[in-house]
Short mmCIF file of C-alpha atoms in Angstrom, two decimals:
data_model
loop_
_atom_site.label_atom_id
_atom_site.label_comp_id
_atom_site.label_asym_id
_atom_site.label_seq_id
_atom_site.Cartn_x
_atom_site.Cartn_y
_atom_site.Cartn_z
CA MET A 1 -25.26 -40.55 -8.34
CA ILE A 2 -23.85 -39.07 -5.12
CA ARG A 3 -21.38 -36.81 -6.77
CA GLU A 4 -24.42 -35.32 -8.88
CA SER A 5 -26.65 -34.88 -5.53
CA THR A 6 -24.02 -32.92 -3.11
CA GLU A 7 -21.84 -29.97 -3.36
CA SER A 8 -20.28 -30.93 0.07
CA LYS A 9 -17.42 -32.92 0.45
CA ASP A 10 -18.28 -34.19 3.91
CA LEU A 11 -20.36 -37.48 3.64
CA ILE A 12 -21.60 -39.89 6.20
CA ASP A 13 -21.87 -43.40 4.91
CA PHE A 14 -24.80 -45.27 7.16
CA GLY A 15 -24.16 -48.78 7.32
CA ALA A 16 -20.59 -48.64 5.54
CA GLY A 17 -19.93 -52.44 5.86
CA ILE A 18 -16.27 -53.08 4.33
CA GLY A 19 -16.31 -49.57 2.92
CA THR A 20 -16.55 -50.62 -0.74
CA PHE A 21 -18.35 -47.25 -1.80
CA SER A 22 -16.60 -45.12 1.14
CA LYS A 23 -13.15 -46.01 -0.67
CA ARG A 24 -14.21 -45.13 -3.99
CA LEU A 25 -15.46 -41.83 -2.50
CA ARG A 26 -12.48 -40.98 -0.42
CA THR A 27 -10.16 -41.53 -3.64
CA ALA A 28 -12.74 -39.14 -5.48
CA GLY A 29 -11.88 -36.27 -2.49
CA TYR A 30 -14.61 -36.66 -0.21
CA HIS A 31 -14.35 -37.09 3.67
CA VAL A 32 -16.58 -39.98 4.76
CA LYS A 33 -17.35 -40.74 8.02
CA CYS A 34 -18.46 -44.62 8.66
CA ILE A 35 -21.35 -45.89 10.78
CA GLU A 36 -20.78 -49.54 10.94
CA PRO A 37 -22.36 -51.70 14.13
CA ASP A 38 -20.28 -54.52 13.27
CA PRO A 39 -17.25 -54.55 15.47
CA LEU A 40 -15.17 -56.54 12.79
CA GLN A 41 -15.97 -54.50 10.01
CA ARG A 42 -15.42 -51.16 11.91
CA GLN A 43 -11.83 -52.57 12.69
CA ARG A 44 -11.26 -52.95 9.24
CA LEU A 45 -12.68 -49.51 8.68
CA GLU A 46 -10.62 -48.04 11.23
CA GLU A 47 -7.64 -50.07 9.75
CA GLN A 48 -7.98 -48.27 6.47
CA GLY A 49 -7.96 -44.90 7.85
CA PHE A 50 -11.77 -44.06 8.04
CA ASP A 51 -13.40 -41.87 10.81
CA THR A 52 -15.98 -44.26 12.38
CA LEU A 53 -18.90 -44.74 14.93
CA GLU A 54 -20.64 -47.49 15.72
CA ASN A 55 -24.10 -46.01 15.30
CA ILE A 56 -25.55 -42.94 14.21
CA THR A 57 -26.91 -41.57 17.53
CA SER A 58 -23.49 -40.64 18.06
CA VAL A 59 -23.47 -37.83 15.69
CA ALA A 60 -24.23 -34.23 16.51
CA ASP A 61 -27.88 -33.15 15.82
CA ASP A 62 -28.49 -30.92 12.91
CA SER A 63 -24.62 -31.58 11.80
CA ALA A 64 -24.67 -33.49 8.68
CA SER A 65 -24.82 -32.56 5.13
CA PHE A 66 -25.38 -35.59 3.22
CA ILE A 67 -25.92 -39.26 4.49
CA PHE A 68 -26.10 -42.09 2.09
CA SER A 69 -27.04 -45.68 2.63
CA LEU A 70 -26.70 -48.35 0.13
CA ASN A 71 -28.02 -51.73 0.46
CA VAL A 72 -28.59 -51.31 4.14
CA PHE A 73 -32.49 -50.75 4.91
CA GLU A 74 -33.46 -53.79 3.86
CA HIS A 75 -31.47 -55.52 6.78
CA ILE A 76 -33.33 -53.19 9.43
CA HIS A 77 -36.23 -54.61 11.39
CA ASP A 78 -37.56 -51.20 11.96
CA ASP A 79 -36.65 -48.94 9.00
CA SER A 80 -38.81 -46.22 10.40
CA VAL A 81 -36.84 -45.74 13.42
CA ALA A 82 -33.54 -45.56 11.36
CA ILE A 83 -35.03 -42.94 9.00
CA ARG A 84 -36.09 -40.76 12.18
CA GLU A 85 -32.62 -41.08 13.72
CA ILE A 86 -31.21 -39.91 10.39
CA ARG A 87 -33.35 -36.98 10.07
CA GLN A 88 -32.34 -35.84 13.26
CA LYS A 89 -28.74 -35.70 12.10
CA LEU A 90 -28.90 -33.96 9.20
CA LYS A 91 -28.78 -30.17 8.87
CA PRO A 92 -32.20 -28.29 7.62
CA GLY A 93 -31.69 -28.73 3.86
CA GLY A 94 -29.24 -31.44 4.27
CA THR A 95 -29.73 -34.48 1.64
CA LEU A 96 -30.37 -38.34 2.11
CA LEU A 97 -30.02 -41.07 -0.28
CA ILE A 98 -31.25 -44.73 0.01
CA TYR A 99 -30.33 -47.37 -2.41
CA VAL A 100 -32.38 -50.61 -1.65
CA PRO A 101 -33.50 -53.76 -3.34
CA ALA A 102 -36.89 -53.34 -5.09
CA PHE A 103 -39.93 -55.36 -5.63
CA GLU A 104 -41.32 -58.46 -3.29
CA CYS A 105 -42.09 -60.64 -6.67
CA LEU A 106 -38.36 -60.79 -6.82
CA TRP A 107 -37.90 -62.32 -3.41
CA SER A 108 -35.64 -65.29 -3.37
CA SER A 109 -33.56 -67.69 -0.98
CA LEU A 110 -30.70 -65.16 -1.84
CA ASP A 111 -32.87 -62.52 0.24
CA GLU A 112 -33.20 -65.07 3.11
CA LYS A 113 -29.46 -66.04 3.00
CA VAL A 114 -28.39 -62.29 3.61
CA TYR A 115 -31.44 -61.67 6.20
CA HIS A 116 -33.38 -59.30 4.34
CA HIS A 117 -36.51 -58.09 5.96
CA ARG A 118 -38.02 -56.74 2.99
CA ARG A 119 -37.68 -55.38 -0.48
CA TYR A 120 -39.13 -51.98 -1.74
CA THR A 121 -41.25 -50.04 -4.42
CA LYS A 122 -41.33 -46.70 -5.30
CA THR A 123 -44.21 -45.95 -3.23
CA THR A 124 -43.05 -47.94 0.03
CA LEU A 125 -39.75 -46.07 -0.15
CA ARG A 126 -41.51 -42.85 -0.83
CA CYS A 127 -43.83 -43.15 1.87
CA LEU A 128 -40.92 -44.10 4.43
CA VAL A 129 -39.08 -40.94 4.21
CA GLU A 130 -42.55 -38.67 3.72
CA GLN A 131 -43.81 -39.97 6.94
CA GLU A 132 -40.51 -38.57 8.78
CA GLY A 133 -41.23 -35.11 7.03
CA PHE A 134 -38.49 -35.50 4.38
CA ALA A 135 -39.28 -33.53 0.84
CA ILE A 136 -38.53 -36.00 -2.15
CA LYS A 137 -36.22 -34.51 -4.75
CA ASN A 138 -36.23 -38.03 -6.83
CA VAL A 139 -36.98 -41.70 -6.49
CA ARG A 140 -36.36 -44.00 -9.27
CA TYR A 141 -35.77 -47.63 -10.09
CA ALA A 142 -32.31 -48.82 -10.95
CA ASP A 143 -30.72 -51.95 -12.98
CA CYS A 144 -33.55 -52.81 -15.28
CA LEU A 145 -31.66 -55.75 -16.86
CA GLY A 146 -31.06 -56.94 -13.13
CA PHE A 147 -34.77 -57.06 -12.65
CA ILE A 148 -35.12 -59.47 -15.50
CA SER A 149 -32.50 -61.53 -14.33
CA ALA A 150 -33.54 -61.59 -10.99
CA LEU A 151 -37.28 -62.49 -12.23
CA VAL A 152 -35.73 -65.32 -14.31
CA PHE A 153 -33.65 -66.29 -11.10
CA ARG A 154 -36.92 -66.21 -8.90
CA LEU A 155 -39.43 -68.32 -11.52
CA PHE A 156 -36.90 -71.47 -11.84
CA ASN A 157 -36.65 -71.29 -7.92
CA ARG A 158 -32.98 -71.58 -8.05
CA ASN A 159 -31.16 -71.66 -4.81
CA ALA A 160 -28.84 -69.02 -3.88
CA SER A 161 -25.99 -71.11 -3.70
CA THR A 162 -26.10 -71.40 -7.71
CA LEU A 163 -24.66 -68.01 -7.75
CA THR A 164 -21.01 -67.92 -7.93
CA ALA A 165 -18.21 -65.29 -8.23
CA THR A 166 -18.03 -65.83 -11.99
CA SER A 167 -21.77 -65.41 -12.83
CA ILE A 168 -21.88 -62.26 -10.63
CA SER A 169 -18.37 -60.71 -12.31
CA PHE A 170 -19.85 -61.58 -15.82
CA TYR A 171 -23.29 -59.70 -15.16
CA ASP A 172 -21.21 -56.78 -13.59
CA HIS A 173 -18.93 -56.66 -16.46
CA TRP A 174 -21.19 -57.35 -19.51
CA LEU A 175 -24.51 -56.56 -18.55
CA PHE A 176 -24.73 -53.90 -15.82
CA PRO A 177 -23.08 -51.17 -17.97
CA PRO A 178 -25.96 -51.40 -20.76
CA SER A 179 -28.71 -51.71 -17.96
CA ARG A 180 -27.60 -48.21 -16.90
CA VAL A 181 -28.12 -46.84 -20.44
CA LEU A 182 -31.50 -48.61 -20.45
CA ASP A 183 -32.63 -47.23 -16.87
CA ARG A 184 -32.93 -43.86 -18.46
CA LEU A 185 -36.16 -45.48 -20.28
CA PHE A 186 -37.22 -47.63 -17.90
CA ASP A 187 -36.29 -46.18 -14.43
CA ARG A 188 -40.00 -44.93 -13.76
CA TRP A 189 -41.27 -48.58 -13.79
CA PHE A 190 -38.98 -51.11 -12.94
CA GLY A 191 -35.76 -52.29 -11.62
CA LYS A 192 -33.73 -54.55 -9.53
CA ASN A 193 -33.18 -51.53 -7.20
CA VAL A 194 -34.99 -48.48 -6.17
CA TYR A 195 -33.34 -45.31 -4.63
CA VAL A 196 -34.70 -42.04 -3.17
CA LEU A 197 -33.05 -38.64 -2.77
CA CYS A 198 -34.64 -36.28 -0.44
CA ARG A 199 -34.07 -33.12 1.63
CA LYS A 200 -34.64 -32.35 5.08
#
């Protein structure tokens, strides 16, 4: 998704965590600057050779070509403030990609366990970025089979502790690939996640 969305080789990972996505992009030839407030995770990033910053405010205004944030905004109490700060750092014409969990009807004990504040829809995500002056390039759902799996999990009121590394690995290996194919048919209507690609 990122590779198809920018020609720039200089990216900023907003909320990089342990660098899962940044490592893949670096391997593909991109230079990724990591924004990570957690000191332990930031140290791990630095040990892996990443250029790291504690927060986005340390980035020069109007300097970034492409900022992406994957599964981060649902953890931020005031997401409007975060959007405003990110917009300030992007160049005119710069691009922002946000990928987050979708649909409050999928809310479960797992969301509580990992300290989510909310789940989004295309409408709420669109409003979040448009209210700060971004122009929408694309907004879509992702992982339609994941939506069905998460809904079943929610309806049976299963506890987050029932999710195991084995079950997650099974889904990633056997169900996520066909889900990506089916998304071409269903991404306008539903998915476990939702993303927006927008321009300053």
